[in-house]
Short mmCIF file of C-alpha atoms in Angstrom, two decimals:
data_model
loop_
_atom_site.label_atom_id
_atom_site.label_comp_id
_atom_site.label_asym_id
_atom_site.label_seq_id
_atom_site.Cartn_x
_atom_site.Cartn_y
_atom_site.Cartn_z
CA MET S 840 -66.92 -121.64 -82.95
CA LYS S 841 -67.12 -121.74 -79.16
CA GLN S 842 -63.61 -123.22 -78.91
CA LYS S 843 -62.28 -120.25 -80.87
CA LEU S 844 -64.04 -117.85 -78.49
CA ILE S 845 -62.66 -119.71 -75.46
CA LYS S 846 -59.14 -119.52 -76.89
CA GLU S 847 -59.51 -115.81 -77.57
CA TRP S 848 -60.85 -115.13 -74.08
CA LEU S 849 -58.00 -117.07 -72.46
CA GLY S 850 -55.49 -115.18 -74.59
CA LYS S 851 -56.87 -111.84 -73.41
CA ASN S 852 -56.91 -112.99 -69.79
CA ARG S 853 -53.49 -114.66 -69.65
CA GLY S 854 -52.11 -111.85 -67.50
CA ASN S 855 -55.00 -112.13 -65.03
CA ALA S 856 -54.44 -115.89 -64.82
CA VAL S 857 -50.78 -115.40 -63.92
CA LYS S 858 -51.74 -112.74 -61.39
CA LEU S 859 -54.19 -115.12 -59.70
CA LEU S 860 -51.64 -117.94 -59.59
CA ARG S 861 -49.02 -115.64 -58.10
CA LYS S 862 -51.47 -114.49 -55.42
CA LEU S 863 -52.14 -118.10 -54.47
CA ILE S 864 -48.43 -118.99 -54.39
CA GLN S 865 -47.68 -115.98 -52.21
CA GLU S 866 -49.91 -117.44 -49.51
CA ARG S 867 -47.86 -120.15 -47.75
CA SER S 868 -50.65 -122.70 -47.39
CA ILE S 869 -48.83 -125.50 -45.60
CA GLN S 870 -50.81 -127.74 -43.24
CA GLY S 871 -52.62 -125.63 -40.64
CA ARG S 872 -52.14 -122.34 -42.53
CA GLU S 873 -54.51 -122.70 -45.46
CA SER S 874 -56.95 -119.89 -44.64
CA SER S 875 -55.13 -117.02 -46.38
CA ALA S 876 -54.89 -118.91 -49.67
CA GLN S 877 -58.52 -119.96 -49.31
CA ALA S 878 -59.40 -116.28 -48.92
CA VAL S 879 -57.99 -115.71 -52.42
CA VAL S 880 -60.11 -118.60 -53.72
CA ILE S 881 -63.22 -117.25 -52.01
CA GLU S 882 -62.70 -113.77 -53.48
CA THR S 883 -62.28 -115.26 -56.96
CA CYS S 884 -65.41 -117.42 -56.65
CA ARG S 885 -67.45 -114.44 -55.43
CA GLU S 886 -66.34 -112.46 -58.49
CA LEU S 887 -67.57 -115.37 -60.62
CA GLY S 888 -70.98 -115.25 -58.95
CA LEU S 889 -70.82 -118.80 -57.62
CA GLU S 890 -72.70 -120.16 -54.59
CA ILE S 891 -70.05 -120.49 -51.89
CA ASP S 892 -69.90 -122.85 -48.93
CA ILE S 893 -67.09 -122.33 -46.38
CA TRP S 894 -66.59 -124.51 -43.32
CA GLU S 895 -63.97 -125.94 -41.01
CA PRO S 896 -64.25 -129.76 -40.91
CA GLU S 897 -65.56 -131.19 -37.66
CA MET S 898 -63.02 -133.51 -36.04
CA LYS S 899 -65.63 -135.59 -34.18
CA GLU S 900 -67.54 -136.43 -37.34
CA MET S 901 -64.37 -137.02 -39.35
CA SER S 902 -62.54 -139.23 -36.87
CA ALA S 903 -65.40 -141.73 -36.83
CA HIS S 904 -64.87 -142.54 -40.52
CA GLU S 905 -62.68 -145.49 -41.50
CA ASN S 906 -60.91 -143.47 -44.20
CA PHE S 907 -60.00 -140.56 -41.95
CA VAL S 908 -56.30 -139.94 -41.32
CA SER S 909 -54.71 -136.80 -39.92
CA THR S 910 -52.02 -135.72 -37.52
CA ARG S 911 -54.09 -132.74 -36.41
CA GLU S 912 -56.21 -132.19 -33.31
CA ASN S 913 -58.58 -129.77 -35.05
CA PHE S 914 -59.11 -127.88 -38.30
CA GLU S 915 -59.24 -124.40 -36.84
CA ASP S 916 -58.32 -121.74 -39.40
CA SER S 917 -58.23 -124.42 -42.13
CA PRO S 918 -61.50 -124.08 -44.04
CA ASN S 919 -62.74 -126.07 -47.00
CA VAL S 920 -64.25 -124.03 -49.82
CA VAL S 921 -66.87 -125.32 -52.27
CA ALA S 922 -68.33 -123.06 -54.97
CA VAL S 923 -71.22 -124.20 -57.15
CA TRP S 924 -72.19 -123.04 -60.63
CA ARG S 925 -75.81 -124.18 -60.86
CA GLY S 926 -76.99 -125.67 -64.11
CA THR S 927 -80.38 -125.15 -65.68
CA GLY S 928 -81.25 -128.81 -65.16
CA GLY S 929 -81.18 -132.05 -67.11
CA GLY S 930 -77.42 -132.32 -67.60
CA ARG S 931 -74.70 -134.35 -65.95
CA SER S 932 -72.93 -132.77 -62.99
CA LEU S 933 -69.20 -132.54 -62.39
CA ILE S 934 -67.01 -132.01 -59.33
CA LEU S 935 -63.76 -130.14 -59.97
CA ASN S 936 -61.60 -131.01 -56.98
CA GLY S 937 -58.26 -129.36 -56.20
CA HIS S 938 -56.26 -129.12 -53.00
CA ILE S 939 -54.98 -125.82 -51.65
CA ASP S 940 -52.40 -127.22 -49.22
CA VAL S 941 -48.74 -127.50 -50.19
CA VAL S 942 -45.77 -129.36 -48.78
CA PRO S 943 -43.17 -127.27 -46.92
CA GLU S 944 -40.50 -125.53 -48.98
CA GLY S 945 -37.56 -127.44 -47.51
CA ASP S 946 -34.00 -126.10 -47.62
CA LEU S 947 -34.16 -122.51 -48.88
CA LEU S 948 -30.54 -122.72 -50.07
CA GLN S 949 -31.68 -125.12 -52.78
CA TRP S 950 -34.07 -122.54 -54.22
CA ASP S 951 -32.96 -120.00 -56.82
CA CYS S 952 -35.78 -117.68 -55.75
CA ASP S 953 -38.13 -117.10 -52.84
CA PRO S 954 -40.48 -120.13 -52.88
CA TYR S 955 -43.43 -117.85 -52.09
CA GLU S 956 -42.69 -114.98 -54.45
CA GLY S 957 -44.40 -116.43 -57.50
CA LYS S 958 -41.52 -115.39 -59.74
CA VAL S 959 -42.28 -115.26 -63.47
CA ARG S 960 -39.42 -116.22 -65.78
CA ASP S 961 -39.15 -117.71 -69.27
CA GLY S 962 -42.86 -118.49 -69.54
CA LYS S 963 -43.00 -120.22 -66.17
CA VAL S 964 -44.27 -119.30 -62.71
CA TYR S 965 -42.00 -120.52 -59.92
CA GLY S 966 -42.95 -121.25 -56.34
CA ARG S 967 -44.08 -123.90 -53.89
CA GLY S 968 -47.43 -125.24 -55.01
CA SER S 969 -47.21 -123.79 -58.52
CA THR S 970 -47.51 -127.21 -60.12
CA ASP S 971 -48.88 -129.17 -57.12
CA MET S 972 -51.49 -127.96 -57.57
CA LYS S 973 -52.38 -124.30 -57.55
CA GLY S 974 -51.75 -124.11 -61.29
CA GLY S 975 -54.36 -126.81 -61.87
CA ASN S 976 -56.83 -125.00 -59.61
CA VAL S 977 -56.34 -121.80 -61.60
CA SER S 978 -57.03 -123.76 -64.81
CA LEU S 979 -60.35 -124.92 -63.36
CA LEU S 980 -61.37 -121.40 -62.33
CA LEU S 981 -60.32 -120.04 -65.73
CA ALA S 982 -62.49 -122.61 -67.50
CA ILE S 983 -65.53 -121.57 -65.47
CA ASN S 984 -64.75 -117.87 -65.93
CA ALA S 985 -64.33 -118.24 -69.70
CA LEU S 986 -67.70 -119.92 -70.16
CA LYS S 987 -69.56 -117.56 -67.85
CA SER S 988 -67.97 -114.53 -69.54
CA MET S 989 -69.13 -115.87 -72.91
CA GLY S 990 -72.68 -116.19 -71.60
CA VAL S 991 -72.65 -119.98 -71.78
CA LYS S 992 -75.11 -121.78 -69.51
CA LEU S 993 -74.79 -125.45 -68.70
CA LYS S 994 -77.50 -127.97 -67.90
CA GLY S 995 -75.51 -129.79 -65.22
CA ASP S 996 -74.09 -128.37 -61.99
CA VAL S 997 -70.36 -127.61 -61.76
CA ILE S 998 -69.01 -128.00 -58.23
CA PHE S 999 -65.59 -126.48 -57.66
CA GLN S 1000 -63.84 -127.70 -54.50
CA SER S 1001 -60.74 -126.16 -52.92
CA VAL S 1002 -59.88 -128.63 -50.18
CA ILE S 1003 -57.31 -128.86 -47.42
CA GLU S 1004 -55.16 -131.79 -46.26
CA GLU S 1005 -54.58 -133.68 -49.52
CA GLU S 1006 -50.86 -133.87 -48.84
CA SER S 1007 -51.65 -135.47 -45.48
CA GLY S 1008 -54.17 -138.09 -46.57
CA GLY S 1009 -57.34 -136.45 -47.90
CA ALA S 1010 -59.24 -135.19 -44.86
CA GLY S 1011 -60.48 -132.15 -46.78
CA THR S 1012 -61.99 -134.19 -49.59
CA LEU S 1013 -63.46 -136.63 -47.08
CA ALA S 1014 -65.08 -133.67 -45.32
CA ALA S 1015 -66.62 -132.51 -48.62
CA ILE S 1016 -68.00 -135.99 -49.26
CA LEU S 1017 -69.46 -136.21 -45.75
CA ARG S 1018 -71.04 -132.78 -46.25
CA GLY S 1019 -73.09 -134.33 -49.04
CA TYR S 1020 -71.40 -133.12 -52.22
CA SER S 1021 -71.82 -135.58 -55.07
CA ALA S 1022 -71.86 -135.55 -58.86
CA ASP S 1023 -71.86 -137.77 -61.95
CA ALA S 1024 -68.07 -137.53 -62.28
CA VAL S 1025 -64.99 -135.96 -60.69
CA LEU S 1026 -61.95 -134.31 -62.28
CA ILE S 1027 -58.82 -133.74 -60.18
CA PRO S 1028 -56.16 -131.63 -61.96
CA GLU S 1029 -53.08 -133.00 -60.21
CA PRO S 1030 -49.91 -132.47 -62.27
CA THR S 1031 -49.97 -135.26 -64.88
CA ASN S 1032 -48.50 -133.26 -67.79
CA MET S 1033 -52.08 -133.54 -69.11
CA LYS S 1034 -51.90 -137.32 -69.28
CA ILE S 1035 -55.21 -138.90 -68.30
CA PHE S 1036 -55.10 -141.12 -65.22
CA PRO S 1037 -58.26 -143.27 -65.02
CA LYS S 1038 -56.53 -145.34 -62.33
CA GLN S 1039 -54.83 -144.05 -59.21
CA GLN S 1040 -52.77 -146.12 -56.86
CA GLY S 1041 -53.16 -145.70 -53.15
CA SER S 1042 -50.43 -145.69 -50.53
CA MET S 1043 -49.90 -146.13 -46.80
CA TRP S 1044 -47.21 -145.21 -44.31
CA PHE S 1045 -45.72 -147.89 -42.10
CA ARG S 1046 -43.27 -148.06 -39.20
CA LEU S 1047 -41.05 -151.05 -38.43
CA LYS S 1048 -39.24 -151.56 -35.13
CA VAL S 1049 -36.24 -153.86 -35.54
CA LYS S 1050 -34.80 -155.11 -32.25
CA GLY S 1051 -31.27 -156.09 -31.24
CA ARG S 1052 -29.33 -156.52 -27.99
CA SER S 1053 -27.05 -153.80 -26.70
CA ALA S 1054 -23.40 -154.37 -25.80
CA HIS S 1055 -20.17 -152.38 -25.57
CA GLY S 1056 -18.70 -151.59 -28.96
CA GLY S 1057 -15.41 -153.11 -27.85
CA THR S 1058 -17.15 -156.46 -27.39
CA ARG S 1059 -19.80 -156.02 -30.05
CA TYR S 1060 -19.79 -159.78 -30.64
CA GLU S 1061 -21.63 -160.11 -27.31
CA GLY S 1062 -24.51 -158.03 -28.62
CA VAL S 1063 -26.87 -158.25 -31.57
CA SER S 1064 -26.91 -155.23 -33.85
CA ALA S 1065 -30.39 -154.03 -34.70
CA LEU S 1066 -28.77 -152.13 -37.55
CA GLU S 1067 -27.44 -155.34 -39.10
CA LYS S 1068 -30.83 -157.00 -38.61
CA SER S 1069 -32.52 -154.04 -40.27
CA ILE S 1070 -30.44 -154.72 -43.39
CA LEU S 1071 -32.13 -158.13 -43.58
CA VAL S 1072 -35.50 -156.44 -43.13
CA ILE S 1073 -34.82 -154.00 -45.96
CA ARG S 1074 -33.70 -156.80 -48.28
CA ARG S 1075 -36.90 -158.68 -47.50
CA ILE S 1076 -38.94 -155.58 -48.31
CA GLN S 1077 -37.11 -155.23 -51.62
CA GLU S 1078 -37.98 -158.84 -52.41
CA LEU S 1079 -41.61 -158.14 -51.59
CA GLU S 1080 -41.58 -155.10 -53.87
CA THR S 1081 -40.22 -157.23 -56.72
CA LYS S 1082 -42.81 -159.94 -56.10
CA ARG S 1083 -45.71 -157.47 -56.00
CA ASN S 1084 -44.65 -155.74 -59.20
CA GLU S 1085 -44.08 -158.97 -61.12
CA LYS S 1086 -47.86 -159.47 -60.92
CA ILE S 1087 -48.66 -156.14 -62.59
CA GLU S 1088 -49.96 -156.70 -66.13
CA ASP S 1089 -52.06 -153.56 -66.58
CA PRO S 1090 -50.85 -151.75 -69.74
CA LEU S 1091 -51.46 -148.40 -68.04
CA PHE S 1092 -48.35 -149.14 -65.94
CA LYS S 1093 -46.14 -150.13 -68.89
CA ASP S 1094 -44.06 -146.92 -68.84
CA ILE S 1095 -43.65 -146.84 -65.06
CA PRO S 1096 -40.45 -148.68 -63.98
CA ILE S 1097 -41.83 -149.63 -60.55
CA PRO S 1098 -45.65 -149.42 -60.57
CA LEU S 1099 -46.10 -150.16 -56.86
CA PRO S 1100 -42.98 -149.04 -55.00
CA ILE S 1101 -42.11 -149.67 -51.37
CA ASN S 1102 -39.95 -146.84 -50.12
CA ILE S 1103 -37.97 -146.63 -46.89
CA GLY S 1104 -37.86 -142.90 -46.26
CA LYS S 1105 -36.61 -142.62 -42.69
CA ILE S 1106 -34.22 -144.57 -40.46
CA GLU S 1107 -33.55 -143.88 -36.78
CA GLY S 1108 -31.70 -145.82 -34.12
CA GLY S 1109 -28.73 -146.30 -31.89
CA SER S 1110 -27.86 -144.27 -28.81
CA TRP S 1111 -24.06 -144.14 -28.66
CA PRO S 1112 -21.17 -144.67 -31.12
CA SER S 1113 -19.53 -147.16 -28.74
CA SER S 1114 -22.69 -149.19 -28.17
CA VAL S 1115 -24.29 -151.91 -30.25
CA PRO S 1116 -27.68 -150.51 -31.32
CA ASP S 1117 -30.61 -152.38 -29.77
CA LEU S 1118 -33.38 -150.68 -31.77
CA ILE S 1119 -33.70 -149.40 -35.32
CA VAL S 1120 -36.91 -147.76 -36.51
CA LEU S 1121 -37.69 -147.76 -40.24
CA GLU S 1122 -40.50 -145.67 -41.69
CA GLY S 1123 -41.74 -145.99 -45.23
CA ARG S 1124 -44.51 -145.94 -47.78
CA ILE S 1125 -46.06 -148.83 -49.70
CA GLY S 1126 -47.98 -148.40 -52.94
CA VAL S 1127 -51.44 -149.95 -53.29
CA GLY S 1128 -52.72 -151.01 -56.70
CA PRO S 1129 -55.87 -149.37 -58.14
CA GLU S 1130 -57.91 -152.55 -57.60
CA GLU S 1131 -56.28 -153.62 -54.32
CA LYS S 1132 -57.74 -153.29 -50.83
CA LEU S 1133 -55.77 -151.49 -48.14
CA ILE S 1134 -56.34 -154.31 -45.66
CA GLU S 1135 -54.98 -156.92 -48.09
CA VAL S 1136 -51.76 -154.97 -48.61
CA LYS S 1137 -51.39 -154.54 -44.87
CA GLN S 1138 -51.70 -158.29 -44.44
CA GLU S 1139 -49.12 -158.89 -47.17
CA LEU S 1140 -46.49 -156.73 -45.50
CA ALA S 1141 -47.27 -158.28 -42.11
CA ALA S 1142 -46.79 -161.78 -43.56
CA CYS S 1143 -43.50 -160.65 -45.08
CA MET S 1144 -42.23 -159.53 -41.67
CA ASN S 1145 -43.45 -162.73 -40.02
CA ASP S 1146 -41.50 -164.80 -42.55
CA LEU S 1147 -38.20 -163.23 -41.49
CA CYS S 1148 -37.72 -165.97 -38.90
CA LYS S 1149 -37.20 -168.39 -41.82
CA THR S 1150 -34.20 -166.31 -42.83
CA ASP S 1151 -32.80 -165.64 -39.36
CA PRO S 1152 -33.85 -167.42 -36.12
CA TRP S 1153 -33.32 -164.15 -34.21
CA PHE S 1154 -36.68 -162.94 -35.44
CA GLU S 1155 -38.52 -165.88 -33.86
CA SER S 1156 -38.11 -164.44 -30.36
CA HIS S 1157 -37.62 -160.82 -31.49
CA PRO S 1158 -40.23 -160.23 -34.24
CA VAL S 1159 -40.31 -156.97 -36.11
CA GLU S 1160 -43.09 -154.71 -34.83
CA LEU S 1161 -45.23 -153.35 -37.67
CA GLU S 1162 -47.31 -150.22 -37.16
CA TRP S 1163 -49.45 -148.29 -39.64
CA PHE S 1164 -49.42 -144.57 -38.99
CA GLY S 1165 -49.83 -141.13 -40.50
CA ALA S 1166 -51.18 -140.65 -44.00
CA GLN S 1167 -52.90 -143.05 -46.34
CA TRP S 1168 -54.41 -142.62 -49.78
CA VAL S 1169 -57.19 -144.88 -51.02
CA PRO S 1170 -56.75 -146.32 -54.53
CA GLY S 1171 -59.30 -145.75 -57.26
CA SER S 1172 -60.16 -146.93 -60.74
CA VAL S 1173 -62.61 -146.12 -63.50
CA ASP S 1174 -63.19 -148.13 -66.68
CA LEU S 1175 -61.30 -146.81 -69.70
CA ASP S 1176 -64.51 -146.90 -71.73
CA HIS S 1177 -66.44 -144.79 -69.23
CA PRO S 1178 -68.19 -141.83 -70.93
CA PHE S 1179 -66.34 -139.33 -68.72
CA VAL S 1180 -62.93 -140.70 -69.76
CA LYS S 1181 -64.08 -140.47 -73.38
CA SER S 1182 -65.37 -136.92 -72.90
CA LEU S 1183 -62.08 -135.74 -71.39
CA GLY S 1184 -60.10 -137.49 -74.12
CA LYS S 1185 -62.22 -135.84 -76.79
CA ALA S 1186 -61.67 -132.38 -75.26
CA TYR S 1187 -57.92 -133.02 -75.10
CA THR S 1188 -57.79 -134.09 -78.75
CA GLN S 1189 -59.81 -131.08 -79.80
CA VAL S 1190 -57.21 -128.74 -78.30
CA GLU S 1191 -53.95 -130.65 -78.79
CA LYS S 1192 -54.82 -132.26 -82.15
CA LYS S 1193 -53.56 -135.64 -80.97
CA GLN S 1194 -54.73 -138.55 -78.86
CA PRO S 1195 -54.16 -138.29 -75.10
CA THR S 1196 -51.87 -140.61 -73.18
CA LEU S 1197 -53.67 -142.80 -70.65
CA GLU S 1198 -51.67 -144.03 -67.66
CA ALA S 1199 -52.09 -145.13 -64.06
CA SER S 1200 -50.87 -142.68 -61.44
CA PRO S 1201 -47.56 -143.51 -59.70
CA TRP S 1202 -48.76 -141.79 -56.53
CA GLY S 1203 -51.85 -141.44 -54.38
CA THR S 1204 -54.52 -138.76 -54.80
CA ASP S 1205 -57.90 -137.89 -53.31
CA GLY S 1206 -59.53 -139.67 -56.24
CA GLY S 1207 -59.87 -142.98 -54.45
CA LEU S 1208 -62.04 -141.39 -51.76
CA PHE S 1209 -64.64 -140.45 -54.37
CA THR S 1210 -64.66 -143.87 -56.01
CA GLN S 1211 -64.51 -145.92 -52.79
CA ILE S 1212 -66.93 -143.91 -50.64
CA SER S 1213 -69.28 -142.25 -53.12
CA GLY S 1214 -68.93 -144.55 -56.12
CA ILE S 1215 -68.24 -141.55 -58.38
CA PRO S 1216 -66.05 -142.16 -61.45
CA THR S 1217 -62.94 -140.04 -60.95
CA VAL S 1218 -60.16 -139.09 -63.34
CA VAL S 1219 -56.90 -137.30 -62.58
CA CYS S 1220 -55.54 -134.99 -65.29
CA GLY S 1221 -53.87 -131.62 -64.99
CA PRO S 1222 -51.08 -129.25 -66.03
CA GLY S 1223 -47.58 -129.49 -64.63
CA THR S 1224 -45.42 -132.49 -63.99
CA THR S 1225 -44.53 -134.49 -60.90
CA GLY S 1226 -40.89 -134.09 -61.93
CA VAL S 1227 -40.91 -130.70 -60.20
CA ALA S 1228 -43.64 -131.18 -57.57
CA HIS S 1229 -42.24 -131.17 -54.01
CA TYR S 1230 -38.83 -130.20 -55.46
CA PRO S 1231 -36.85 -126.98 -54.99
CA ASN S 1232 -37.54 -124.48 -57.80
CA GLU S 1233 -41.00 -125.94 -58.45
CA TYR S 1234 -42.67 -124.27 -61.43
CA ILE S 1235 -45.49 -124.55 -63.94
CA SER S 1236 -45.56 -123.57 -67.59
CA ILE S 1237 -48.02 -120.73 -68.18
CA GLU S 1238 -48.82 -122.08 -71.64
CA GLU S 1239 -49.64 -125.51 -70.26
CA MET S 1240 -51.88 -124.01 -67.57
CA MET S 1241 -53.78 -122.01 -70.21
CA LYS S 1242 -54.16 -125.04 -72.50
CA ALA S 1243 -55.49 -127.04 -69.58
CA ALA S 1244 -58.10 -124.33 -68.99
CA GLU S 1245 -59.16 -124.58 -72.63
CA ILE S 1246 -59.47 -128.37 -72.39
CA PHE S 1247 -61.44 -128.12 -69.16
CA ALA S 1248 -63.83 -125.54 -70.61
CA ILE S 1249 -64.56 -127.78 -73.60
CA LEU S 1250 -65.01 -130.73 -71.21
CA LEU S 1251 -67.57 -128.78 -69.19
CA MET S 1252 -69.61 -127.97 -72.29
CA ASP S 1253 -69.58 -131.58 -73.46
CA TRP S 1254 -70.11 -133.35 -70.12
CA CYS S 1255 -72.57 -130.95 -68.49
CA GLU S 1256 -74.15 -129.97 -71.85
CA ILE S 1257 -74.90 -126.47 -73.09
CA SER S 1258 -78.33 -125.19 -72.12
CA ASP S 1259 -80.69 -123.65 -74.65
CA GLU S 1260 -81.77 -121.11 -72.05
CA ALA S 1261 -80.63 -117.59 -72.81
#
């Protein structure tokens, strides 16, 4: 009966949901400019009658933590927002964690519309952040709104978090953890096409400096090309990627062609077309398995670079310099038989009339921070697909966003339990 009422409420409020999503998209919440989008979140949470906590993370406290990564000097004008729906007591609590920051829009010529217009067309809302992950955040808020509007009270607390900095390594979620927020489980509605991800890989950024010896291009044979040496380095990295993925036996990765990729995303070097390049800098990202330790993966890549001298004696006296920099995402894992995974799966089946797909995430999320630091079982599942996240013409299906809200509302009733209090 309650599912029918939830569905009816969501149907009547579809227009308001699209309006809220468009308002969020229209605020360009890239790193360092999150406050205007957070203002929309704060206004919505106030209308819902939630207890609201707003703060700018403290750099001194954050920087002392081993899992802190950020390129910023401070978090001025970049607040975290946490809004709590208090339960009546006796039920299990749940954190609903979504990030408000988005990646930059990139080349505007590749967009068919303004990336911050929130254009509605053919049942989709277009714009940067629509699927990653403002659409998921709206689904969470809709689920809370639907239940509160129906007069439902829950036994357990529901803690909605709108955090900054996920795209840069999770400083916002870390700040929420350090502020003391905890629960019996965490749901993160990253765009999974509503697949359930009980396991999330981590990832780290690395920088490699490949050295050569400069010479005039006309007598290049007197020099040593760092560019040519970097080709050997890249081949060695590809071999390492193959070796690491050959060990993957987890069935949750069976439909992912490369479960733990190593990507070279940036190459710089050389100073003059007529000179042999004496330095090439490669920057990339390495995936970390759900059960792996960051330090172990770091050691594996370091050993790979040290072994280059067995391929080419040049590297004995000119070793590749390895540096870890920028963002990192901690891996996380929860048992497939955990009650929260079962509860989410049951809610999905109730709405979609079929069994959910369980997979491991092909990218990093904030989920690992909850499991590694707080020991909270965390699952990633949300509307939208990574096939459009970070791309030009990013969009989310309105229907999928509304179905996600229905699933989340049913999940809240089951996990946190309905209170008998009027």
